[in-house]
mmCIF file of N, CA and C in Angstrom:
data_model
loop_
_atom_site.group_PDB
_atom_site.id
_atom_site.type_symbol
_atom_site.label_atom_id
_atom_site.label_comp_id
_atom_site.label_asym_id
_atom_site.label_seq_id
_atom_site.Cartn_x
_atom_site.Cartn_y
_atom_site.Cartn_z
ATOM 1 N N MET A 1 36.684 18.792 -19.815
ATOM 2 C CA MET A 1 35.991 19.746 -20.645
ATOM 3 C C MET A 1 35.047 19.051 -21.619
ATOM 4 N N ALA A 2 35.481 17.926 -22.173
ATOM 5 C CA ALA A 2 34.634 17.188 -23.113
ATOM 6 C C ALA A 2 33.387 16.663 -22.413
ATOM 7 N N GLN A 3 33.512 16.321 -21.154
ATOM 8 C CA GLN A 3 32.370 15.813 -20.404
ATOM 9 C C GLN A 3 31.274 16.866 -20.300
ATOM 10 N N SER A 4 31.639 18.132 -20.038
ATOM 11 C CA SER A 4 30.618 19.168 -19.893
ATOM 12 C C SER A 4 29.936 19.442 -21.233
ATOM 13 N N ARG A 5 30.671 19.346 -22.335
ATOM 14 C CA ARG A 5 30.039 19.526 -23.644
ATOM 15 C C ARG A 5 29.036 18.418 -23.912
ATOM 16 N N ARG A 6 29.375 17.219 -23.493
ATOM 17 C CA ARG A 6 28.447 16.103 -23.680
ATOM 18 C C ARG A 6 27.184 16.321 -22.860
ATOM 19 N N VAL A 7 27.343 16.774 -21.630
ATOM 20 C CA VAL A 7 26.186 17.041 -20.772
ATOM 21 C C VAL A 7 25.311 18.123 -21.393
ATOM 22 N N GLU A 8 25.930 19.175 -21.935
ATOM 23 C CA GLU A 8 25.169 20.244 -22.588
ATOM 24 C C GLU A 8 24.425 19.726 -23.810
ATOM 25 N N ARG A 9 25.069 18.866 -24.595
ATOM 26 C CA ARG A 9 24.407 18.294 -25.778
ATOM 27 C C ARG A 9 23.221 17.437 -25.377
ATOM 28 N N VAL A 10 23.404 16.629 -24.334
ATOM 29 C CA VAL A 10 22.313 15.769 -23.863
ATOM 30 C C VAL A 10 21.161 16.636 -23.354
ATOM 31 N N ALA A 11 21.473 17.702 -22.627
ATOM 32 C CA ALA A 11 20.430 18.605 -22.125
ATOM 33 C C ALA A 11 19.657 19.233 -23.284
ATOM 34 N N ALA A 12 20.358 19.654 -24.331
ATOM 35 C CA ALA A 12 19.688 20.245 -25.487
ATOM 36 C C ALA A 12 18.789 19.228 -26.187
ATOM 37 N N LEU A 13 19.269 17.989 -26.313
ATOM 38 C CA LEU A 13 18.456 16.947 -26.926
ATOM 39 C C LEU A 13 17.218 16.643 -26.100
ATOM 40 N N ILE A 14 17.388 16.580 -24.777
ATOM 41 C CA ILE A 14 16.250 16.310 -23.895
ATOM 42 C C ILE A 14 15.232 17.438 -24.005
ATOM 43 N N ARG A 15 15.719 18.667 -24.038
ATOM 44 C CA ARG A 15 14.801 19.812 -24.151
ATOM 45 C C ARG A 15 13.992 19.724 -25.444
ATOM 46 N N ARG A 16 14.655 19.412 -26.538
ATOM 47 C CA ARG A 16 13.962 19.303 -27.821
ATOM 48 C C ARG A 16 12.927 18.190 -27.806
ATOM 49 N N GLU A 17 13.315 17.025 -27.283
ATOM 50 C CA GLU A 17 12.412 15.876 -27.278
ATOM 51 C C GLU A 17 11.229 16.082 -26.343
ATOM 52 N N VAL A 18 11.469 16.676 -25.178
ATOM 53 C CA VAL A 18 10.362 16.911 -24.241
ATOM 54 C C VAL A 18 9.411 17.954 -24.814
ATOM 55 N N SER A 19 9.940 18.958 -25.492
ATOM 56 C CA SER A 19 9.073 19.939 -26.150
ATOM 57 C C SER A 19 8.185 19.259 -27.181
ATOM 58 N N GLU A 20 8.755 18.345 -27.926
ATOM 59 C CA GLU A 20 7.985 17.579 -28.906
ATOM 60 C C GLU A 20 6.916 16.729 -28.210
ATOM 61 N N LEU A 21 7.285 16.108 -27.092
ATOM 62 C CA LEU A 21 6.318 15.289 -26.353
ATOM 63 C C LEU A 21 5.176 16.127 -25.788
ATOM 64 N N LEU A 22 5.462 17.362 -25.400
ATOM 65 C CA LEU A 22 4.405 18.235 -24.887
ATOM 66 C C LEU A 22 3.367 18.531 -25.967
ATOM 67 N N VAL A 23 3.810 18.609 -27.203
ATOM 68 C CA VAL A 23 2.893 18.904 -28.305
ATOM 69 C C VAL A 23 2.150 17.649 -28.753
ATOM 70 N N ASN A 24 2.869 16.548 -28.909
ATOM 71 C CA ASN A 24 2.275 15.367 -29.543
ATOM 72 C C ASN A 24 2.170 14.124 -28.679
ATOM 73 N N GLY A 25 2.919 14.057 -27.577
ATOM 74 C CA GLY A 25 3.009 12.775 -26.890
ATOM 75 C C GLY A 25 2.193 12.632 -25.625
ATOM 76 N N ILE A 26 2.220 13.617 -24.763
ATOM 77 C CA ILE A 26 1.573 13.495 -23.456
ATOM 78 C C ILE A 26 0.079 13.744 -23.625
ATOM 79 N N LYS A 27 -0.709 12.759 -23.273
ATOM 80 C CA LYS A 27 -2.156 12.831 -23.474
ATOM 81 C C LYS A 27 -2.924 13.250 -22.222
ATOM 82 N N ASP A 28 -2.220 13.491 -21.123
ATOM 83 C CA ASP A 28 -2.879 13.863 -19.866
ATOM 84 C C ASP A 28 -3.599 15.201 -20.041
ATOM 85 N N GLU A 29 -4.886 15.224 -19.723
ATOM 86 C CA GLU A 29 -5.701 16.437 -19.900
ATOM 87 C C GLU A 29 -5.233 17.576 -19.014
ATOM 88 N N ARG A 30 -4.638 17.250 -17.877
ATOM 89 C CA ARG A 30 -4.182 18.301 -16.962
ATOM 90 C C ARG A 30 -3.065 19.133 -17.580
ATOM 91 N N VAL A 31 -2.252 18.507 -18.407
ATOM 92 C CA VAL A 31 -1.137 19.213 -19.028
ATOM 93 C C VAL A 31 -1.639 20.249 -20.027
ATOM 94 N N SER A 32 -2.766 19.973 -20.661
ATOM 95 C CA SER A 32 -3.302 20.901 -21.651
ATOM 96 C C SER A 32 -4.095 22.049 -21.027
ATOM 97 N N LEU A 33 -4.244 22.076 -19.698
ATOM 98 C CA LEU A 33 -4.968 23.169 -19.041
ATOM 99 C C LEU A 33 -4.255 24.506 -19.205
ATOM 100 N N GLY A 34 -2.946 24.508 -19.143
ATOM 101 C CA GLY A 34 -2.175 25.730 -19.314
ATOM 102 C C GLY A 34 -1.213 25.573 -20.473
ATOM 103 N N MET A 35 -0.726 26.687 -20.972
ATOM 104 C CA MET A 35 0.263 26.622 -22.042
ATOM 105 C C MET A 35 1.610 26.281 -21.392
ATOM 106 N N VAL A 36 2.142 25.105 -21.703
ATOM 107 C CA VAL A 36 3.351 24.599 -21.068
ATOM 108 C C VAL A 36 4.509 24.699 -22.055
ATOM 109 N N SER A 37 5.640 25.239 -21.586
ATOM 110 C CA SER A 37 6.843 25.271 -22.419
ATOM 111 C C SER A 37 8.052 24.945 -21.563
ATOM 112 N N VAL A 38 9.018 24.294 -22.173
ATOM 113 C CA VAL A 38 10.260 23.926 -21.493
ATOM 114 C C VAL A 38 11.188 25.132 -21.530
ATOM 115 N N THR A 39 11.615 25.597 -20.352
ATOM 116 C CA THR A 39 12.498 26.763 -20.298
ATOM 117 C C THR A 39 13.959 26.378 -20.126
ATOM 118 N N ASN A 40 14.215 25.275 -19.434
ATOM 119 C CA ASN A 40 15.600 24.878 -19.181
ATOM 120 C C ASN A 40 15.641 23.402 -18.816
ATOM 121 N N VAL A 41 16.777 22.779 -19.096
ATOM 122 C CA VAL A 41 17.007 21.395 -18.683
ATOM 123 C C VAL A 41 18.388 21.340 -18.051
ATOM 124 N N GLU A 42 18.450 20.818 -16.827
ATOM 125 C CA GLU A 42 19.722 20.622 -16.140
ATOM 126 C C GLU A 42 19.964 19.126 -16.014
ATOM 127 N N VAL A 43 21.095 18.685 -16.541
ATOM 128 C CA VAL A 43 21.452 17.269 -16.489
ATOM 129 C C VAL A 43 22.645 17.116 -15.568
ATOM 130 N N ALA A 44 22.582 16.124 -14.676
ATOM 131 C CA ALA A 44 23.696 15.858 -13.766
ATOM 132 C C ALA A 44 24.911 15.397 -14.567
ATOM 133 N N GLY A 45 26.089 15.615 -14.014
ATOM 134 C CA GLY A 45 27.337 15.264 -14.685
ATOM 135 C C GLY A 45 27.447 13.787 -15.035
ATOM 136 N N ASP A 46 26.809 12.927 -14.232
ATOM 137 C CA ASP A 46 26.861 11.490 -14.516
ATOM 138 C C ASP A 46 25.706 11.029 -15.417
ATOM 139 N N LEU A 47 24.904 11.974 -15.881
ATOM 140 C CA LEU A 47 23.777 11.717 -16.783
ATOM 141 C C LEU A 47 22.715 10.804 -16.176
ATOM 142 N N GLN A 48 22.624 10.764 -14.873
ATOM 143 C CA GLN A 48 21.641 9.897 -14.213
ATOM 144 C C GLN A 48 20.345 10.611 -13.849
ATOM 145 N N HIS A 49 20.396 11.921 -13.733
ATOM 146 C CA HIS A 49 19.214 12.701 -13.340
ATOM 147 C C HIS A 49 19.125 13.950 -14.207
ATOM 148 N N CYS A 50 17.889 14.356 -14.485
ATOM 149 C CA CYS A 50 17.722 15.638 -15.173
ATOM 150 C C CYS A 50 16.500 16.346 -14.608
ATOM 151 N N LYS A 51 16.659 17.648 -14.422
ATOM 152 C CA LYS A 51 15.561 18.503 -13.991
ATOM 153 C C LYS A 51 15.080 19.256 -15.216
ATOM 154 N N ILE A 52 13.794 19.160 -15.469
ATOM 155 C CA ILE A 52 13.202 19.852 -16.601
ATOM 156 C C ILE A 52 12.354 20.985 -16.034
ATOM 157 N N PHE A 53 12.776 22.209 -16.316
ATOM 158 C CA PHE A 53 12.062 23.383 -15.827
ATOM 159 C C PHE A 53 11.031 23.791 -16.871
ATOM 160 N N VAL A 54 9.789 23.941 -16.419
ATOM 161 C CA VAL A 54 8.709 24.292 -17.332
ATOM 162 C C VAL A 54 8.038 25.580 -16.872
ATOM 163 N N SER A 55 7.616 26.362 -17.839
ATOM 164 C CA SER A 55 6.826 27.552 -17.581
ATOM 165 C C SER A 55 5.400 27.230 -17.995
ATOM 166 N N ILE A 56 4.453 27.522 -17.113
ATOM 167 C CA ILE A 56 3.056 27.201 -17.381
ATOM 168 C C ILE A 56 2.254 28.481 -17.283
ATOM 169 N N TYR A 57 1.630 28.841 -18.395
ATOM 170 C CA TYR A 57 0.819 30.052 -18.429
ATOM 171 C C TYR A 57 -0.585 29.708 -17.974
ATOM 172 N N GLY A 58 -1.086 30.465 -17.025
ATOM 173 C CA GLY A 58 -2.438 30.253 -16.528
ATOM 174 C C GLY A 58 -2.518 30.605 -15.063
ATOM 175 N N SER A 59 -3.661 30.328 -14.466
ATOM 176 C CA SER A 59 -3.855 30.612 -13.049
ATOM 177 C C SER A 59 -2.985 29.683 -12.212
ATOM 178 N N ALA A 60 -2.840 30.028 -10.941
ATOM 179 C CA ALA A 60 -2.025 29.203 -10.042
ATOM 180 C C ALA A 60 -2.594 27.787 -9.940
ATOM 181 N N GLU A 61 -3.904 27.692 -9.952
ATOM 182 C CA GLU A 61 -4.551 26.384 -9.874
ATOM 183 C C GLU A 61 -4.254 25.561 -11.132
ATOM 184 N N ALA A 62 -4.343 26.204 -12.300
ATOM 185 C CA ALA A 62 -4.052 25.507 -13.557
ATOM 186 C C ALA A 62 -2.580 25.106 -13.617
ATOM 187 N N GLN A 63 -1.692 25.955 -13.074
ATOM 188 C CA GLN A 63 -0.269 25.624 -13.046
ATOM 189 C C GLN A 63 -0.022 24.381 -12.220
ATOM 190 N N GLN A 64 -0.631 24.306 -11.045
ATOM 191 C CA GLN A 64 -0.425 23.146 -10.177
ATOM 192 C C GLN A 64 -0.996 21.876 -10.794
ATOM 193 N N GLU A 65 -2.161 21.994 -11.449
ATOM 194 C CA GLU A 65 -2.751 20.829 -12.112
ATOM 195 C C GLU A 65 -1.856 20.334 -13.252
ATOM 196 N N ALA A 66 -1.370 21.267 -14.064
ATOM 197 C CA ALA A 66 -0.512 20.883 -15.189
ATOM 198 C C ALA A 66 0.791 20.266 -14.690
ATOM 199 N N LEU A 67 1.355 20.835 -13.624
ATOM 200 C CA LEU A 67 2.590 20.285 -13.059
ATOM 201 C C LEU A 67 2.354 18.881 -12.509
ATOM 202 N N ALA A 68 1.212 18.673 -11.872
ATOM 203 C CA ALA A 68 0.877 17.324 -11.376
ATOM 204 C C ALA A 68 0.744 16.348 -12.541
ATOM 205 N N GLY A 69 0.157 16.802 -13.647
ATOM 206 C CA GLY A 69 0.045 15.954 -14.831
ATOM 207 C C GLY A 69 1.405 15.606 -15.410
ATOM 208 N N LEU A 70 2.308 16.586 -15.437
ATOM 209 C CA LEU A 70 3.657 16.330 -15.942
ATOM 210 C C LEU A 70 4.399 15.348 -15.047
ATOM 211 N N ARG A 71 4.261 15.537 -13.754
ATOM 212 C CA ARG A 71 4.962 14.638 -12.820
ATOM 213 C C ARG A 71 4.428 13.215 -12.927
ATOM 214 N N SER A 72 3.136 13.072 -13.178
ATOM 215 C CA SER A 72 2.596 11.721 -13.322
ATOM 216 C C SER A 72 3.028 11.084 -14.648
ATOM 217 N N ALA A 73 3.375 11.918 -15.633
ATOM 218 C CA ALA A 73 3.819 11.406 -16.927
ATOM 219 C C ALA A 73 5.332 11.241 -16.993
ATOM 220 N N ALA A 74 6.036 11.425 -15.875
ATOM 221 C CA ALA A 74 7.501 11.388 -15.872
ATOM 222 C C ALA A 74 8.041 10.036 -16.350
ATOM 223 N N ASN A 75 7.413 8.932 -15.949
ATOM 224 C CA ASN A 75 7.895 7.619 -16.392
ATOM 225 C C ASN A 75 7.699 7.433 -17.900
ATOM 226 N N TYR A 76 6.578 7.925 -18.422
ATOM 227 C CA TYR A 76 6.345 7.874 -19.860
ATOM 228 C C TYR A 76 7.399 8.688 -20.598
ATOM 229 N N VAL A 77 7.691 9.890 -20.082
ATOM 230 C CA VAL A 77 8.687 10.760 -20.702
ATOM 231 C C VAL A 77 10.058 10.081 -20.679
ATOM 232 N N LYS A 78 10.403 9.462 -19.563
ATOM 233 C CA LYS A 78 11.690 8.766 -19.462
ATOM 234 C C LYS A 78 11.774 7.634 -20.491
ATOM 235 N N GLY A 79 10.710 6.871 -20.635
ATOM 236 C CA GLY A 79 10.692 5.789 -21.613
ATOM 237 C C GLY A 79 10.844 6.297 -23.037
ATOM 238 N N GLU A 80 10.138 7.385 -23.355
ATOM 239 C CA GLU A 80 10.245 7.966 -24.697
ATOM 240 C C GLU A 80 11.650 8.515 -24.952
ATOM 241 N N LEU A 81 12.233 9.150 -23.940
ATOM 242 C CA LEU A 81 13.603 9.657 -24.089
ATOM 243 C C LEU A 81 14.573 8.509 -24.337
ATOM 244 N N GLY A 82 14.380 7.400 -23.632
ATOM 245 C CA GLY A 82 15.238 6.234 -23.827
ATOM 246 C C GLY A 82 15.152 5.708 -25.250
ATOM 247 N N ARG A 83 13.945 5.667 -25.810
ATOM 248 C CA ARG A 83 13.772 5.185 -27.180
ATOM 249 C C ARG A 83 14.339 6.174 -28.208
ATOM 250 N N ARG A 84 14.147 7.457 -27.964
ATOM 251 C CA ARG A 84 14.531 8.462 -28.956
ATOM 252 C C ARG A 84 16.017 8.816 -28.925
ATOM 253 N N LEU A 85 16.641 8.787 -27.740
ATOM 254 C CA LEU A 85 18.021 9.247 -27.613
ATOM 255 C C LEU A 85 19.053 8.133 -27.689
ATOM 256 N N ASN A 86 18.626 6.881 -27.584
ATOM 257 C CA ASN A 86 19.538 5.731 -27.664
ATOM 258 C C ASN A 86 20.704 5.850 -26.685
ATOM 259 N N MET A 87 20.393 6.186 -25.448
ATOM 260 C CA MET A 87 21.430 6.275 -24.417
ATOM 261 C C MET A 87 21.506 4.948 -23.674
ATOM 262 N N ARG A 88 22.667 4.668 -23.115
ATOM 263 C CA ARG A 88 22.840 3.438 -22.348
ATOM 264 C C ARG A 88 21.894 3.434 -21.154
ATOM 265 N N ARG A 89 21.899 4.545 -20.416
ATOM 266 C CA ARG A 89 20.970 4.690 -19.286
ATOM 267 C C ARG A 89 20.256 6.019 -19.436
ATOM 268 N N THR A 90 18.959 5.970 -19.385
ATOM 269 C CA THR A 90 18.157 7.189 -19.506
ATOM 270 C C THR A 90 18.075 7.852 -18.136
ATOM 271 N N PRO A 91 18.283 9.164 -18.070
ATOM 272 C CA PRO A 91 18.232 9.838 -16.771
ATOM 273 C C PRO A 91 16.826 9.865 -16.170
ATOM 274 N N GLU A 92 16.783 9.887 -14.852
ATOM 275 C CA GLU A 92 15.524 10.066 -14.147
ATOM 276 C C GLU A 92 15.033 11.483 -14.427
ATOM 277 N N VAL A 93 13.736 11.624 -14.649
ATOM 278 C CA VAL A 93 13.152 12.904 -15.047
ATOM 279 C C VAL A 93 12.411 13.525 -13.867
ATOM 280 N N ILE A 94 12.728 14.783 -13.590
ATOM 281 C CA ILE A 94 12.043 15.536 -12.540
ATOM 282 C C ILE A 94 11.553 16.841 -13.158
ATOM 283 N N PHE A 95 10.252 17.096 -13.066
ATOM 284 C CA PHE A 95 9.692 18.344 -13.583
ATOM 285 C C PHE A 95 9.601 19.362 -12.452
ATOM 286 N N GLN A 96 10.037 20.593 -12.749
ATOM 287 C CA GLN A 96 9.943 21.681 -11.772
ATOM 288 C C GLN A 96 9.376 22.911 -12.459
ATOM 289 N N LEU A 97 8.585 23.653 -11.704
ATOM 290 C CA LEU A 97 7.981 24.877 -12.220
ATOM 291 C C LEU A 97 9.009 25.995 -12.215
ATOM 292 N N ASP A 98 9.175 26.648 -13.350
ATOM 293 C CA ASP A 98 10.100 27.766 -13.484
ATOM 294 C C ASP A 98 9.312 29.060 -13.322
ATOM 295 N N ARG A 99 9.606 29.791 -12.278
ATOM 296 C CA ARG A 99 8.898 31.040 -12.006
ATOM 297 C C ARG A 99 9.680 32.262 -12.485
ATOM 298 N N GLY A 100 10.724 32.063 -13.256
ATOM 299 C CA GLY A 100 11.561 33.159 -13.731
ATOM 300 C C GLY A 100 10.807 34.158 -14.589
ATOM 301 N N ILE A 101 9.990 33.677 -15.509
ATOM 302 C CA ILE A 101 9.230 34.572 -16.380
ATOM 303 C C ILE A 101 8.212 35.350 -15.559
ATOM 304 N N GLU A 102 7.577 34.661 -14.614
ATOM 305 C CA GLU A 102 6.592 35.314 -13.740
ATOM 306 C C GLU A 102 7.251 36.416 -12.910
ATOM 307 N N LYS A 103 8.420 36.134 -12.364
ATOM 308 C CA LYS A 103 9.130 37.137 -11.571
ATOM 309 C C LYS A 103 9.584 38.302 -12.443
ATOM 310 N N GLY A 104 10.059 38.004 -13.632
ATOM 311 C CA GLY A 104 10.484 39.060 -14.549
ATOM 312 C C GLY A 104 9.338 39.976 -14.927
ATOM 313 N N THR A 105 8.173 39.407 -15.138
ATOM 314 C CA THR A 105 6.998 40.201 -15.475
ATOM 315 C C THR A 105 6.612 41.113 -14.321
ATOM 316 N N SER A 106 6.684 40.607 -13.087
ATOM 317 C CA SER A 106 6.331 41.443 -11.944
ATOM 318 C C SER A 106 7.341 42.566 -11.747
ATOM 319 N N VAL A 107 8.626 42.300 -11.993
ATOM 320 C CA VAL A 107 9.650 43.351 -11.877
ATOM 321 C C VAL A 107 9.425 44.424 -12.939
ATOM 322 N N LEU A 108 9.118 44.009 -14.176
ATOM 323 C CA LEU A 108 8.836 44.981 -15.232
ATOM 324 C C LEU A 108 7.610 45.824 -14.898
ATOM 325 N N GLY A 109 6.608 45.198 -14.292
ATOM 326 C CA GLY A 109 5.425 45.943 -13.871
ATOM 327 C C GLY A 109 5.760 46.999 -12.829
ATOM 328 N N LEU A 110 6.601 46.629 -11.875
ATOM 329 C CA LEU A 110 7.018 47.595 -10.847
ATOM 330 C C LEU A 110 7.824 48.738 -11.453
ATOM 331 N N LEU A 111 8.718 48.425 -12.385
ATOM 332 C CA LEU A 111 9.503 49.473 -13.035
ATOM 333 C C LEU A 111 8.608 50.423 -13.831
ATOM 334 N N ASN A 112 7.637 49.880 -14.527
ATOM 335 C CA ASN A 112 6.700 50.731 -15.273
ATOM 336 C C ASN A 112 5.880 51.611 -14.339
ATOM 337 N N GLN A 113 5.496 51.060 -13.203
ATOM 338 C CA GLN A 113 4.735 51.828 -12.214
ATOM 339 C C GLN A 113 5.586 52.977 -11.673
ATOM 340 N N LEU A 114 6.846 52.723 -11.368
ATOM 341 C CA LEU A 114 7.741 53.771 -10.896
ATOM 342 C C LEU A 114 7.948 54.846 -11.953
ATOM 343 N N GLU A 115 8.089 54.440 -13.189
ATOM 344 C CA GLU A 115 8.274 55.399 -14.281
ATOM 345 C C GLU A 115 7.050 56.291 -14.439
ATOM 346 N N SER A 116 5.860 55.715 -14.357
ATOM 347 C CA SER A 116 4.646 56.529 -14.498
ATOM 348 C C SER A 116 4.489 57.491 -13.326
ATOM 349 N N GLN A 117 4.864 57.065 -12.118
ATOM 350 C CA GLN A 117 4.809 57.965 -10.957
ATOM 351 C C GLN A 117 5.800 59.103 -11.126
ATOM 352 N N ARG A 118 6.967 58.800 -11.647
ATOM 353 C CA ARG A 118 7.985 59.828 -11.860
ATOM 354 C C ARG A 118 7.521 60.843 -12.896
ATOM 355 N N GLN A 119 6.892 60.382 -13.951
ATOM 356 C CA GLN A 119 6.407 61.289 -14.986
ATOM 357 C C GLN A 119 5.261 62.158 -14.480
ATOM 358 N N GLU A 120 4.414 61.608 -13.612
ATOM 359 C CA GLU A 120 3.316 62.396 -13.034
ATOM 360 C C GLU A 120 3.853 63.547 -12.190
ATOM 361 N N ARG A 121 4.927 63.298 -11.451
ATOM 362 C CA ARG A 121 5.524 64.337 -10.597
ATOM 363 C C ARG A 121 6.399 65.289 -11.391
ATOM 364 N N GLY A 122 6.880 64.845 -12.544
ATOM 365 C CA GLY A 122 7.753 65.681 -13.356
ATOM 366 C C GLY A 122 9.173 65.715 -12.830
ATOM 367 N N ASP A 123 9.543 64.769 -11.987
ATOM 368 C CA ASP A 123 10.887 64.737 -11.419
ATOM 369 C C ASP A 123 11.860 64.142 -12.422
ATOM 370 N N ILE A 124 13.034 64.758 -12.489
ATOM 371 C CA ILE A 124 14.144 64.172 -13.236
ATOM 372 C C ILE A 124 15.279 64.021 -12.237
ATOM 373 N N PRO A 125 15.591 62.781 -11.866
ATOM 374 C CA PRO A 125 16.640 62.579 -10.866
ATOM 375 C C PRO A 125 18.000 63.054 -11.367
ATOM 376 N N GLU A 126 18.811 63.533 -10.446
ATOM 377 C CA GLU A 126 20.160 63.967 -10.797
ATOM 378 C C GLU A 126 20.982 62.763 -11.234
ATOM 379 N N GLY A 127 21.893 63.031 -12.163
ATOM 380 C CA GLY A 127 22.767 61.966 -12.629
ATOM 381 C C GLY A 127 22.200 61.177 -13.789
ATOM 382 N N THR A 128 21.046 61.598 -14.345
ATOM 383 C CA THR A 128 20.478 60.864 -15.476
ATOM 384 C C THR A 128 21.057 61.310 -16.799
ATOM 385 N N GLY A 129 21.832 62.400 -16.793
ATOM 386 C CA GLY A 129 22.446 62.876 -18.023
ATOM 387 C C GLY A 129 21.608 63.905 -18.753
ATOM 388 N N GLN A 130 20.446 64.235 -18.227
ATOM 389 C CA GLN A 130 19.596 65.220 -18.873
ATOM 390 C C GLN A 130 19.901 66.606 -18.286
ATOM 391 N N LEU A 131 20.141 67.567 -19.170
ATOM 392 C CA LEU A 131 20.475 68.922 -18.721
ATOM 393 C C LEU A 131 19.215 69.775 -18.710
ATOM 394 N N GLU A 132 19.122 70.622 -17.677
ATOM 395 C CA GLU A 132 17.925 71.450 -17.547
ATOM 396 C C GLU A 132 17.877 72.565 -18.576
ATOM 397 N N ASP A 133 19.033 73.177 -18.928
ATOM 398 C CA ASP A 133 19.027 74.299 -19.853
ATOM 399 C C ASP A 133 19.171 73.857 -21.295
ATOM 400 N N GLY A 134 19.350 72.558 -21.543
ATOM 401 C CA GLY A 134 19.426 72.038 -22.894
ATOM 402 C C GLY A 134 20.771 72.232 -23.567
ATOM 403 N N GLY A 135 21.728 72.874 -22.932
ATOM 404 C CA GLY A 135 23.022 73.093 -23.562
ATOM 405 C C GLY A 135 24.136 72.370 -22.820
ATOM 406 N N LEU A 136 25.332 72.561 -23.332
ATOM 407 C CA LEU A 136 26.484 71.917 -22.712
ATOM 408 C C LEU A 136 27.223 72.810 -21.800
#
């Protein structure tokens, strides 16, 4: 149990430090093409590897360019993490694009579209709890 808490603490520290590096450390112009934010960090149980999930706001082309910039800066990020976290062995860094926010936005759009279609038709599905006569 103590091991998993340590892994969670290391993941939180990595997330904080990488977020800081995105603002002040990484000078690659491709990274600044889109708004990049760290959404999640997964660290292996042996602390040898970590996946850093990033959300990149912008066009698909800008997302791919920014992700390529992050991947090319992975060795720099690993070196900075080693200096800042004082770990015996710094984990290998892998950047991955997180499409969770994008998928959530598309689902919300579909739900809003369904709601507007329902309101246009004036349908109230059965089982919604709304009574037609207004009484009990």
